[in-house]
Coordinates of C-alpha atoms in Angstrom, one line a residue:
M8 CA 135.9 65.5 83.8
T9 CA 133.9 68.5 85.1
A10 CA 135.3 71.8 83.9
T11 CA 137.0 73.9 86.6
L12 CA 139.0 77.1 86.6
D13 CA 142.0 75.1 87.8
L14 CA 143.8 76.1 84.6
W15 CA 147.4 77.0 83.7
P16 CA 147.9 79.9 81.3
I17 CA 150.8 79.9 78.8
G18 CA 151.3 82.7 76.2
N19 CA 153.6 85.2 74.5
C20 CA 151.6 88.5 74.6
Q21 CA 150.2 87.7 71.1
V22 CA 148.3 84.5 71.8
S23 CA 147.7 82.4 74.9
A24 CA 146.2 79.1 75.9
L25 CA 144.7 77.6 79.1
I26 CA 145.7 74.1 80.0
D27 CA 143.6 72.0 82.3
R28 CA 144.6 69.6 85.1
A29 CA 144.9 66.7 82.6
G30 CA 147.3 68.7 80.4
R31 CA 144.7 69.4 77.8
F32 CA 144.5 72.6 75.8
V33 CA 140.9 73.8 76.5
W34 CA 141.1 77.5 75.5
A35 CA 143.1 79.4 72.9
C36 CA 142.1 82.1 70.5
V37 CA 143.8 83.0 67.3
P38 CA 145.2 85.1 65.8
R39 CA 145.0 87.1 69.0
V40 CA 143.3 87.0 72.4
D41 CA 139.9 88.3 71.1
G42 CA 139.8 86.0 68.1
D43 CA 137.9 82.8 67.3
P44 CA 138.9 80.1 69.8
A45 CA 140.7 77.3 68.0
F46 CA 140.5 75.5 71.3
C47 CA 137.1 76.1 73.0
S48 CA 136.2 73.0 75.0
L49 CA 136.3 75.1 78.2
L50 CA 132.9 76.4 77.0
D51 CA 131.6 73.1 75.8
D52 CA 130.0 70.8 78.4
N53 CA 130.1 67.8 76.0
P54 CA 132.9 65.4 77.0
P55 CA 136.0 65.2 74.8
S56 CA 135.1 61.5 74.3
A57 CA 131.7 62.3 72.7
E58 CA 131.2 61.8 69.0
G59 CA 132.2 64.9 67.1
A60 CA 133.9 66.5 70.1
R61 CA 136.3 69.3 69.1
G62 CA 138.1 72.3 70.4
F63 CA 140.9 70.7 72.4
W64 CA 144.4 69.3 72.1
E65 CA 145.4 66.4 74.4
I66 CA 148.5 64.3 74.7
D67 CA 147.6 61.5 77.1
I68 CA 149.6 58.6 78.4
E69 CA 147.7 55.3 78.3
D70 CA 146.2 54.2 81.7
C71 CA 147.1 57.5 83.4
V72 CA 146.9 57.4 87.2
E73 CA 148.7 60.5 88.2
T74 CA 149.3 64.0 86.8
E75 CA 151.6 66.6 88.2
Q76 CA 152.0 70.1 86.9
H77 CA 154.3 73.0 87.5
Y78 CA 155.8 76.1 85.8
L79 CA 159.5 76.4 85.1
R80 CA 160.7 78.9 87.6
N81 CA 159.8 82.5 86.8
T82 CA 158.2 81.7 83.5
P83 CA 154.8 80.8 82.0
I84 CA 156.3 77.6 80.6
L85 CA 154.3 74.6 81.9
V86 CA 155.5 71.1 82.6
T87 CA 153.0 68.3 83.0
R88 CA 154.1 64.9 84.1
Q89 CA 151.8 61.9 83.5
T90 CA 152.4 58.5 85.0
D91 CA 150.6 55.2 84.2
S92 CA 149.7 52.3 86.6
A93 CA 153.0 50.5 85.7
G94 CA 155.2 53.5 86.5
N95 CA 155.8 54.6 82.9
A96 CA 155.9 58.4 82.6
I97 CA 156.2 61.3 80.2
E98 CA 156.7 65.0 80.6
V99 CA 155.0 67.5 78.3
T100 CA 156.5 71.0 78.2
D101 CA 154.1 73.6 76.8
F102 CA 154.9 77.2 75.9
C103 CA 154.4 80.0 73.3
P104 CA 157.7 81.3 71.9
R105 CA 158.7 84.8 73.0
H106 CA 162.3 86.0 72.6
F107 CA 164.4 88.4 70.7
R108 CA 165.4 87.4 67.2
H109 CA 166.9 89.5 64.5
G110 CA 166.7 92.6 66.8
R111 CA 163.0 92.3 67.5
M112 CA 160.6 90.3 69.7
Y113 CA 159.6 87.0 68.1
R114 CA 156.1 86.2 69.3
P115 CA 154.3 84.1 66.6
V116 CA 150.8 82.8 66.6
A117 CA 152.2 79.5 67.7
F118 CA 152.0 76.9 70.4
V119 CA 154.9 74.5 71.2
R120 CA 154.6 71.1 72.9
I121 CA 157.6 68.9 73.7
V122 CA 157.0 65.3 74.9
R123 CA 159.8 63.5 76.6
P124 CA 159.8 59.9 78.0
V125 CA 161.1 60.0 81.6
A126 CA 160.4 56.5 82.9
G127 CA 159.8 53.0 81.4
S128 CA 158.1 52.6 78.0
P129 CA 155.1 55.0 77.9
R130 CA 152.4 54.9 75.3
I131 CA 150.5 58.0 74.3
R132 CA 147.7 59.2 72.1
V133 CA 147.6 62.6 70.5
R134 CA 144.2 64.1 69.8
L135 CA 144.6 67.5 68.1
R136 CA 141.1 68.8 67.3
P137 CA 140.9 72.5 66.7
A138 CA 137.6 74.1 65.9
R139 CA 136.4 76.9 63.8
G140 CA 133.3 79.1 63.9
W141 CA 133.1 79.2 67.7
G142 CA 133.1 75.5 67.9
S143 CA 130.5 74.9 65.2
A144 CA 132.7 73.0 62.7
D145 CA 135.9 71.1 62.1
P146 CA 138.5 72.8 60.0
V147 CA 139.4 71.4 56.6
R148 CA 142.6 69.5 56.9
T149 CA 145.4 68.7 54.5
H150 CA 148.8 67.1 55.3
G151 CA 152.3 66.5 54.0
S152 CA 155.1 64.2 55.1
N153 CA 155.8 66.1 58.3
H154 CA 152.9 68.4 58.8
I155 CA 149.1 68.8 59.0
R156 CA 147.3 72.0 58.0
Y157 CA 144.1 73.2 59.7
M158 CA 142.2 75.8 57.8
L159 CA 140.3 77.9 60.3
D160 CA 138.0 80.9 59.4
D161 CA 140.5 83.7 60.0
T162 CA 143.8 81.9 59.7
T163 CA 145.4 78.6 58.8
L164 CA 147.5 76.7 61.4
R165 CA 150.2 74.2 60.5
L166 CA 151.3 71.5 62.8
S167 CA 155.0 70.6 62.2
T168 CA 156.2 67.6 64.2
S169 CA 158.8 64.9 64.6
A170 CA 156.0 62.5 65.6
P171 CA 154.4 60.2 63.0
I172 CA 151.8 62.2 61.1
G173 CA 149.7 59.2 60.3
W174 CA 149.4 58.2 64.0
I175 CA 148.4 61.7 64.9
E176 CA 145.7 61.8 62.2
S177 CA 144.4 58.4 63.2
E178 CA 144.7 59.2 67.0
R179 CA 146.2 55.8 67.6
L180 CA 148.3 54.8 70.7
F181 CA 152.0 54.6 70.1
R182 CA 155.2 54.2 72.2
V183 CA 157.3 57.2 73.0
E184 CA 161.0 56.2 72.8
R185 CA 162.5 59.6 72.0
P186 CA 161.6 63.3 72.5
L187 CA 158.7 64.4 70.2
H188 CA 158.3 68.0 69.2
F189 CA 155.1 69.8 68.1
F190 CA 154.9 73.3 66.6
L191 CA 151.4 74.5 65.8
G192 CA 151.8 77.8 64.2
P193 CA 151.8 79.9 61.0
D194 CA 151.2 78.1 57.7
E195 CA 154.8 78.1 56.7
S196 CA 157.3 75.4 56.0
F197 CA 159.3 74.7 59.1
V198 CA 163.0 75.5 58.4
G199 CA 165.7 73.6 60.2
D200 CA 165.7 70.6 62.5
I201 CA 162.5 70.8 64.5
G202 CA 163.9 69.3 67.7
D203 CA 166.9 71.5 67.9
T204 CA 164.9 74.6 66.9
L205 CA 162.2 74.1 69.4
D206 CA 164.6 73.2 72.2
T207 CA 166.4 76.4 71.4
M208 CA 163.1 78.4 71.4
L209 CA 162.4 76.9 74.8
E210 CA 165.7 77.9 76.2
H211 CA 165.5 81.5 74.8
T212 CA 161.9 81.9 75.9
A213 CA 162.8 80.8 79.4
Q214 CA 165.7 83.2 79.5
E215 CA 163.6 86.1 78.2
W216 CA 160.9 85.6 80.9
R217 CA 163.5 85.2 83.7
K218 CA 165.2 88.3 82.6
W219 CA 161.9 90.2 82.8
V220 CA 161.2 88.8 86.3
R221 CA 164.7 89.6 87.5
A222 CA 164.0 93.3 86.9
L223 CA 160.9 93.3 89.2
A224 CA 161.2 95.0 92.5
T225 CA 159.3 92.4 94.5
P226 CA 158.5 92.6 98.2
V227 CA 160.4 90.2 100.5
E228 CA 157.3 88.3 101.5
W229 CA 155.0 86.4 99.1
Q230 CA 157.4 86.6 96.3
E231 CA 156.1 83.5 94.5
A232 CA 152.5 84.9 94.5
V233 CA 153.7 88.3 93.3
I234 CA 155.9 87.0 90.5
R235 CA 153.2 84.6 89.2
S236 CA 150.6 87.4 89.3
A237 CA 153.0 89.8 87.4
I238 CA 153.8 87.2 84.7
S239 CA 150.1 86.6 84.2
L240 CA 149.3 90.3 84.0
K241 CA 152.1 90.6 81.4
L242 CA 150.4 87.8 79.4
C243 CA 147.2 89.9 79.4
Q244 CA 149.0 92.7 77.4
H245 CA 148.7 92.5 73.6
E246 CA 152.3 93.6 73.1
E247 CA 151.8 94.7 69.5
T248 CA 149.6 97.6 70.5
G249 CA 150.1 97.9 74.3
A250 CA 146.5 97.1 75.1
I251 CA 145.7 95.2 78.3
V252 CA 142.8 92.8 78.4
A253 CA 140.7 92.3 81.5
A254 CA 141.0 88.5 81.3
L255 CA 141.9 85.8 78.7
T256 CA 138.4 84.3 78.6
T257 CA 134.8 85.0 77.8
S258 CA 131.5 83.8 79.3
I259 CA 132.7 82.1 82.5
P260 CA 129.6 82.9 84.7
E261 CA 129.8 85.0 87.9
H262 CA 127.9 82.2 89.6
A263 CA 126.1 79.0 88.7
G264 CA 123.2 79.7 86.3
S265 CA 123.5 83.5 86.6
E266 CA 123.7 84.3 82.9
R267 CA 126.2 87.0 84.0
N268 CA 128.5 85.7 81.3
W269 CA 130.6 88.5 79.8
D270 CA 133.4 88.7 77.3
Y271 CA 136.5 90.2 79.0
R272 CA 139.0 89.9 76.1
Y273 CA 139.1 93.6 75.6
C274 CA 140.9 96.6 77.0
W275 CA 138.9 98.4 79.7
I276 CA 140.4 101.8 80.5
R277 CA 139.7 101.2 84.2
D278 CA 141.1 97.7 84.4
A279 CA 144.2 98.6 82.5
Y280 CA 144.8 101.6 84.8
Y281 CA 144.8 99.3 87.8
T282 CA 147.1 96.8 86.0
V283 CA 149.8 99.4 85.2
Q284 CA 149.5 100.9 88.7
A285 CA 150.3 97.5 90.2
L286 CA 153.1 96.6 87.8
N287 CA 154.6 100.1 88.3
R288 CA 155.0 99.2 92.0
L289 CA 157.2 96.4 90.8
G290 CA 159.1 98.5 88.3
A291 CA 157.7 96.8 85.1
L292 CA 157.8 100.0 83.1
D293 CA 157.6 98.2 79.8
V294 CA 153.9 97.4 80.4
L295 CA 153.3 101.1 81.3
E296 CA 155.1 102.4 78.2
G297 CA 153.3 100.0 75.8
Y298 CA 149.9 100.9 77.3
L299 CA 150.5 104.7 77.2
E300 CA 151.3 104.4 73.5
Y301 CA 148.0 102.6 73.1
L302 CA 146.2 105.1 75.2
R303 CA 147.6 108.1 73.3
N304 CA 146.1 106.7 70.2
I305 CA 142.7 106.2 71.8
V306 CA 142.7 109.8 72.9
D307 CA 143.8 111.0 69.5
N308 CA 141.1 109.0 67.7
A309 CA 138.5 110.4 70.1
K310 CA 139.5 113.9 68.7
G311 CA 138.8 115.5 72.0
G312 CA 135.4 113.8 72.4
H313 CA 133.8 111.0 74.3
I314 CA 136.0 108.2 75.7
Q315 CA 134.4 104.7 75.8
P316 CA 134.9 102.4 78.8
L317 CA 136.6 99.8 76.7
Y318 CA 138.2 99.2 73.3
G319 CA 139.5 96.3 71.2
V320 CA 143.1 95.3 71.6
G321 CA 143.7 97.0 68.2
G322 CA 141.9 100.1 69.3
E323 CA 138.6 99.1 67.8
A324 CA 135.7 101.2 69.1
T325 CA 132.8 98.9 68.0
L326 CA 132.5 95.7 70.0
T327 CA 129.0 94.5 69.1
E328 CA 127.8 91.9 71.6
R329 CA 126.3 88.7 70.2
I330 CA 125.6 85.1 71.5
E331 CA 127.2 82.1 69.9
T332 CA 124.9 79.1 70.2
S333 CA 127.3 76.4 68.9
L334 CA 128.9 76.2 72.4
N335 CA 126.7 75.4 75.4
G336 CA 128.9 77.2 77.9
Y337 CA 131.1 76.5 80.9
R338 CA 129.5 73.4 82.6
G339 CA 126.6 73.9 80.2
M340 CA 125.8 77.3 81.7
G341 CA 125.4 79.6 78.7
P342 CA 125.1 81.9 77.0
V343 CA 128.5 82.3 75.3
R344 CA 128.9 86.0 74.6
V345 CA 131.3 87.5 72.0
G346 CA 131.7 91.3 72.2
N347 CA 130.6 93.5 75.0
Q348 CA 127.7 96.0 75.0
A349 CA 129.4 98.0 77.7
Y350 CA 131.4 99.8 75.0
E351 CA 128.2 101.8 74.4
Q352 CA 127.8 102.8 78.1
I353 CA 128.6 106.1 79.7
Q354 CA 131.2 105.6 82.4
H355 CA 132.7 108.9 83.6
D356 CA 135.5 107.3 85.6
A357 CA 137.4 106.5 82.4
Y358 CA 138.5 110.2 82.1
G359 CA 140.2 110.0 85.4
Q360 CA 141.9 106.7 84.7
I361 CA 143.4 108.0 81.5
I362 CA 145.0 110.9 83.3
L363 CA 146.0 108.7 86.3
S364 CA 147.7 106.2 83.9
N365 CA 149.6 109.1 82.3
A366 CA 150.5 111.0 85.5
Q367 CA 153.7 109.0 86.2
A368 CA 155.1 109.9 82.8
F369 CA 155.5 113.5 83.9
F370 CA 157.8 112.5 86.7
D371 CA 159.6 109.2 86.0
R372 CA 163.0 109.8 84.5
R373 CA 163.5 106.1 83.8
L374 CA 161.0 106.1 80.9
Y375 CA 162.3 106.2 77.4
R376 CA 159.7 108.8 76.6
M377 CA 158.7 111.2 79.4
A378 CA 155.5 113.2 78.9
G379 CA 155.8 116.9 77.9
A380 CA 153.8 120.0 77.2
E381 CA 152.2 118.5 74.1
D382 CA 151.0 115.5 76.1
F383 CA 149.7 117.8 78.8
R384 CA 147.6 119.7 76.3
A385 CA 146.1 116.5 74.9
L386 CA 145.3 115.4 78.4
E387 CA 143.7 118.7 79.2
K388 CA 141.0 117.9 76.7
V389 CA 140.3 114.7 78.7
G390 CA 140.3 116.8 81.8
E391 CA 137.7 119.1 80.3
H392 CA 135.4 116.2 79.8
A393 CA 136.0 115.0 83.3
W394 CA 135.0 118.5 84.5
D395 CA 131.9 118.7 82.2
V396 CA 130.5 115.3 83.3
H397 CA 131.7 115.0 86.9
D398 CA 128.2 115.4 88.5
K399 CA 126.2 113.7 85.7
P400 CA 124.7 110.2 86.0
D401 CA 126.5 107.2 84.5
A402 CA 126.5 103.4 84.5
G403 CA 129.2 103.3 87.1
L404 CA 132.2 101.0 87.4
W405 CA 130.0 97.9 87.8
E406 CA 128.5 98.7 84.4
L407 CA 124.8 98.6 85.3
R408 CA 122.9 98.1 82.1
T409 CA 119.5 99.5 83.1
K410 CA 120.2 101.9 85.9
S411 CA 122.0 105.3 86.0
H412 CA 123.1 107.4 89.0
V413 CA 125.7 109.9 89.9
H414 CA 128.2 107.5 91.3
T415 CA 130.6 108.8 94.0
Y416 CA 133.5 106.6 92.6
S417 CA 133.0 108.2 89.1
V418 CA 133.0 111.7 90.5
A419 CA 136.1 111.0 92.6
M420 CA 137.9 109.8 89.4
C421 CA 136.9 113.1 87.8
W422 CA 138.4 114.9 90.8
A423 CA 141.5 112.8 90.4
A424 CA 141.8 113.8 86.8
C425 CA 141.8 117.5 87.7
D426 CA 144.1 116.9 90.7
R427 CA 146.7 115.0 88.7
L428 CA 146.6 117.5 85.9
A429 CA 147.5 120.2 88.5
N430 CA 150.4 118.0 89.6
A431 CA 151.6 117.6 86.0
A432 CA 151.3 121.3 85.4
A433 CA 153.5 121.9 88.4
A434 CA 156.1 119.4 87.1
L435 CA 156.1 121.3 83.8
E436 CA 156.4 124.6 85.5
M437 CA 153.1 125.9 84.2
P438 CA 151.7 127.8 87.2
E439 CA 148.6 129.2 85.5
R440 CA 147.5 125.8 84.5
E441 CA 148.3 124.4 87.9
V442 CA 146.0 127.0 89.5
F443 CA 143.3 126.3 86.9
W444 CA 143.2 122.6 87.5
R445 CA 143.7 122.8 91.3
D446 CA 140.6 125.1 91.4
R447 CA 138.5 122.6 89.5
A448 CA 139.7 119.7 91.7
D449 CA 138.8 121.7 94.8
R450 CA 135.3 122.4 93.4
I451 CA 134.7 118.8 92.6
R452 CA 135.9 117.8 96.1
A453 CA 133.5 120.2 97.7
R454 CA 130.7 118.8 95.5
I455 CA 131.4 115.2 96.7
E456 CA 131.7 116.2 100.3
D457 CA 128.4 117.9 100.1
A458 CA 126.3 115.5 98.0
A459 CA 127.8 112.1 99.0
W460 CA 128.0 112.6 102.8
R461 CA 125.1 111.2 104.8
E462 CA 124.9 113.0 108.2
D463 CA 122.3 110.6 109.5
T464 CA 124.4 107.5 108.9
Q465 CA 127.8 109.2 109.3
R466 CA 129.2 107.8 106.1
I467 CA 129.7 108.5 102.4
S468 CA 127.1 107.2 100.0
A469 CA 128.0 105.3 96.8
T470 CA 125.6 107.6 94.9
F471 CA 124.6 111.3 95.1
G472 CA 121.1 111.6 96.6
G473 CA 121.1 108.0 97.8
D474 CA 122.3 106.1 100.8
D475 CA 124.0 103.2 99.0
L476 CA 126.8 100.9 100.0
D477 CA 129.4 100.0 97.4
A478 CA 132.9 98.5 97.9
S479 CA 134.3 101.1 95.5
L480 CA 134.0 103.7 98.3
I481 CA 137.1 102.1 99.8
Q482 CA 139.0 103.3 96.8
L483 CA 138.7 106.9 98.0
L484 CA 141.7 106.0 100.1
D485 CA 143.8 104.8 97.2
L486 CA 142.9 107.9 95.2
R487 CA 144.2 110.0 98.1
F488 CA 140.8 111.7 98.3
V489 CA 140.7 110.9 102.0
K490 CA 143.3 109.9 104.6
P491 CA 143.1 106.8 106.7
G492 CA 142.5 108.8 109.9
D493 CA 139.6 110.8 108.4
E494 CA 136.5 110.1 110.5
R495 CA 134.3 110.2 107.5
F496 CA 136.3 107.4 105.9
Q497 CA 136.4 105.4 109.1
G498 CA 132.6 105.5 109.3
T499 CA 132.3 104.6 105.6
L500 CA 134.7 101.7 106.0
R501 CA 132.7 100.3 109.0
A502 CA 129.5 100.5 107.1
V503 CA 130.9 98.9 103.9
E504 CA 132.4 96.1 106.0
E505 CA 129.3 95.5 108.0
G506 CA 127.0 95.6 104.9
L507 CA 129.1 93.8 102.3
R508 CA 131.5 91.5 104.0
R509 CA 130.6 87.8 103.9
G510 CA 133.1 86.0 106.0
S511 CA 136.5 86.4 104.4
H512 CA 135.1 88.0 101.2
M513 CA 133.6 91.2 100.0
L514 CA 130.6 91.8 97.7
R515 CA 130.6 94.7 95.2
Y516 CA 127.1 95.7 96.5
A517 CA 124.2 93.9 98.1
T518 CA 121.3 95.4 96.1
E519 CA 119.5 94.0 93.1
D520 CA 120.9 94.9 89.7
D521 CA 119.8 94.0 86.1
F522 CA 120.2 90.3 86.9
G523 CA 118.9 90.2 90.5
L524 CA 121.0 89.9 93.7
P525 CA 124.7 89.1 93.3
H526 CA 125.6 85.7 94.8
T527 CA 129.4 85.8 94.7
A528 CA 132.0 88.0 96.1
F529 CA 134.2 90.1 93.9
N530 CA 137.8 89.3 94.6
V531 CA 139.4 92.7 94.1
C532 CA 136.9 94.2 96.6
T533 CA 138.4 91.9 99.2
F534 CA 141.9 93.1 98.4
W535 CA 140.6 96.7 98.6
L536 CA 139.4 95.8 102.1
I537 CA 142.7 94.3 103.0
E538 CA 144.5 97.6 102.0
A539 CA 142.1 99.7 104.0
L540 CA 142.4 97.4 107.1
W541 CA 146.2 97.7 107.0
L542 CA 146.2 101.5 106.5
T543 CA 143.7 102.1 109.3
G544 CA 145.8 100.1 111.8
R545 CA 144.1 96.7 111.7
T546 CA 147.4 95.0 110.5
E547 CA 146.8 91.5 111.9
D548 CA 143.3 91.4 110.4
A549 CA 144.8 92.5 107.1
R550 CA 147.5 89.8 107.1
E551 CA 145.1 87.1 108.1
L552 CA 142.6 88.0 105.3
F553 CA 145.4 88.2 102.8
E554 CA 146.7 84.8 103.6
E555 CA 143.1 83.5 103.3
M556 CA 142.9 85.0 99.8
L557 CA 146.2 83.5 98.7
S558 CA 144.9 80.1 99.8
R559 CA 142.0 80.5 97.4
R560 CA 144.3 80.6 94.3
T561 CA 144.4 77.8 91.7
R562 CA 147.3 75.5 91.6
A563 CA 148.7 77.8 89.0
G564 CA 148.8 80.5 91.6
L565 CA 146.0 82.6 90.1
L566 CA 142.5 83.9 90.7
S567 CA 139.4 84.5 88.6
E568 CA 137.0 87.4 89.1
D569 CA 134.6 86.0 91.7
I570 CA 134.4 83.6 94.5
D571 CA 131.5 81.8 96.3
P572 CA 131.8 83.0 99.9
A573 CA 130.2 79.8 101.2
T574 CA 132.2 77.2 99.2
G575 CA 135.3 79.1 98.1
E576 CA 134.8 78.0 94.5
L577 CA 136.1 80.4 91.9
W578 CA 133.8 81.8 89.2
G579 CA 134.0 84.5 86.5
N580 CA 136.6 85.1 83.8
Y581 CA 140.1 83.8 84.3
P582 CA 142.8 84.9 85.0
Q583 CA 141.3 88.2 86.0
T584 CA 143.6 91.2 86.0
Y585 CA 141.7 93.0 88.9
S586 CA 142.3 90.0 91.2
L587 CA 146.0 89.7 90.3
V588 CA 146.4 93.4 90.8
G589 CA 145.0 92.9 94.3
V590 CA 147.6 90.2 95.1
I591 CA 150.5 92.5 94.0
N592 CA 149.2 95.6 95.8
C593 CA 148.5 93.9 99.1
A594 CA 151.8 92.0 99.1
A595 CA 153.7 95.2 98.5
L596 CA 151.8 97.0 101.2
L597 CA 151.8 94.3 103.9
S598 CA 155.3 92.8 103.4
K599 CA 158.1 93.5 105.9
P600 CA 160.9 95.5 104.3
W601 CA 164.0 94.0 102.7
N602 CA 166.2 95.6 105.3
S603 CA 164.6 93.2 107.8
V604 CA 166.3 90.2 106.2
R605 CA 169.5 91.7 104.7

């Protein structure tokens, strides 16, 4: 089977897994999202049937002719039904436990699979083949009467099961006549009846997710898309620290053979800002509160100094990039990269996004911990950096590796940092600081209006001193730097749409970068366009384009980073937070109000 991004995520905000259309685990890292993948066949083009194949976990019915998959309502719990040619069938329920136990959230490094016969006398084969060393070797295995231990490089996983251990080890076919339970988790003896315990975990995990979803303030239209996007964004949060990763995968290329294969399993300040902004619209304040705790620690550790564009989920500052050669890549399209060199880059927009992420905490009385004067003083140090660098060259939000410019988007984010600090000072009744930061915001605004405006083409340029088109210019509207009716923005929007729109999709830019010309559209840029169309009065165009983007989602209801404008095929890391943010933001903006149906 050719690998695709038609994948179904499960997870518990500690670990996650991607399950393919055959019900096979093809990607899962342990002991956390940026760890060594125990299941890595997504990045191995060799077929699972090949000699020595590893990095997957499949439970297959013999002579399978049909597979159907769906999530349990309002959860990331996946049910896969397999049917053979004689009508025999099984259902496999996959999830990662996440529920309150003993007064705290229980989210172990564990994966649960429950197999139930639902028709006839089905026969199955279980092939559990985790890998270690980025797919380079099999783990050492030992076993007992009801378990198998897999000794990986960083951890040991233990499979506890009610299925016959010998038949799992020999990968033989056997009949399923009763429910079978599999718990692949910590190297600890399983206490209690495994069937009853895992059934209870399933019930409690479903209840926990449904409780979380029930608190979301969803729009009346496109609720299914919004809920699925919100759940998947929540799965991208490492709940222990509050960090939010950009995607669950690494090294899915931006287009075929591009070598634009990046590791997105880290916390970008920019991506996390957009994620909490979208979830805030739905009232998911737990994600914001966790992330702000993570962010305060990042700022403290910087000691008033330089803020990197990204950090590890534990706050790690060094994310050295390397290539792992033991995996040949998605569809054989390497390289497989671990780490991300972008941590060394200069990206000035991060200062704005730190303050923007914190701004709500000065106003929102629902929060357990509102921001106060001490928080404001800490953020002023961030604002000082924004002021110092606002008109200096950087790598920009698209992380150009060999080029540096003064990017209008980065400068606008520095303006937003000063503007929001002025707002926070007003909320704290600190008039002198409000005047101070308002003055700086006004001066940065004047600088942008002078250096980025192109009188000859009647539009704003993506860089100072240039005449560049970049989809990020649309974000000047979301930042409240311009209003929809501003003629300067209208001219800019027309130019961006004419220059970067390809059918129903938007490119980031259409000029050569470090790897040549980009071939695929960037999904979040299309959502930015949809927002701009709606706000500038082109409402029917916006709704039509939004429906088109929703039709491009996988069967799991999700999107990756990129899309081929010609074929509609998804590329890039998956599921991508930017893209899911776009779904939520556009649905909230475009939906008719609840009072239209009440």
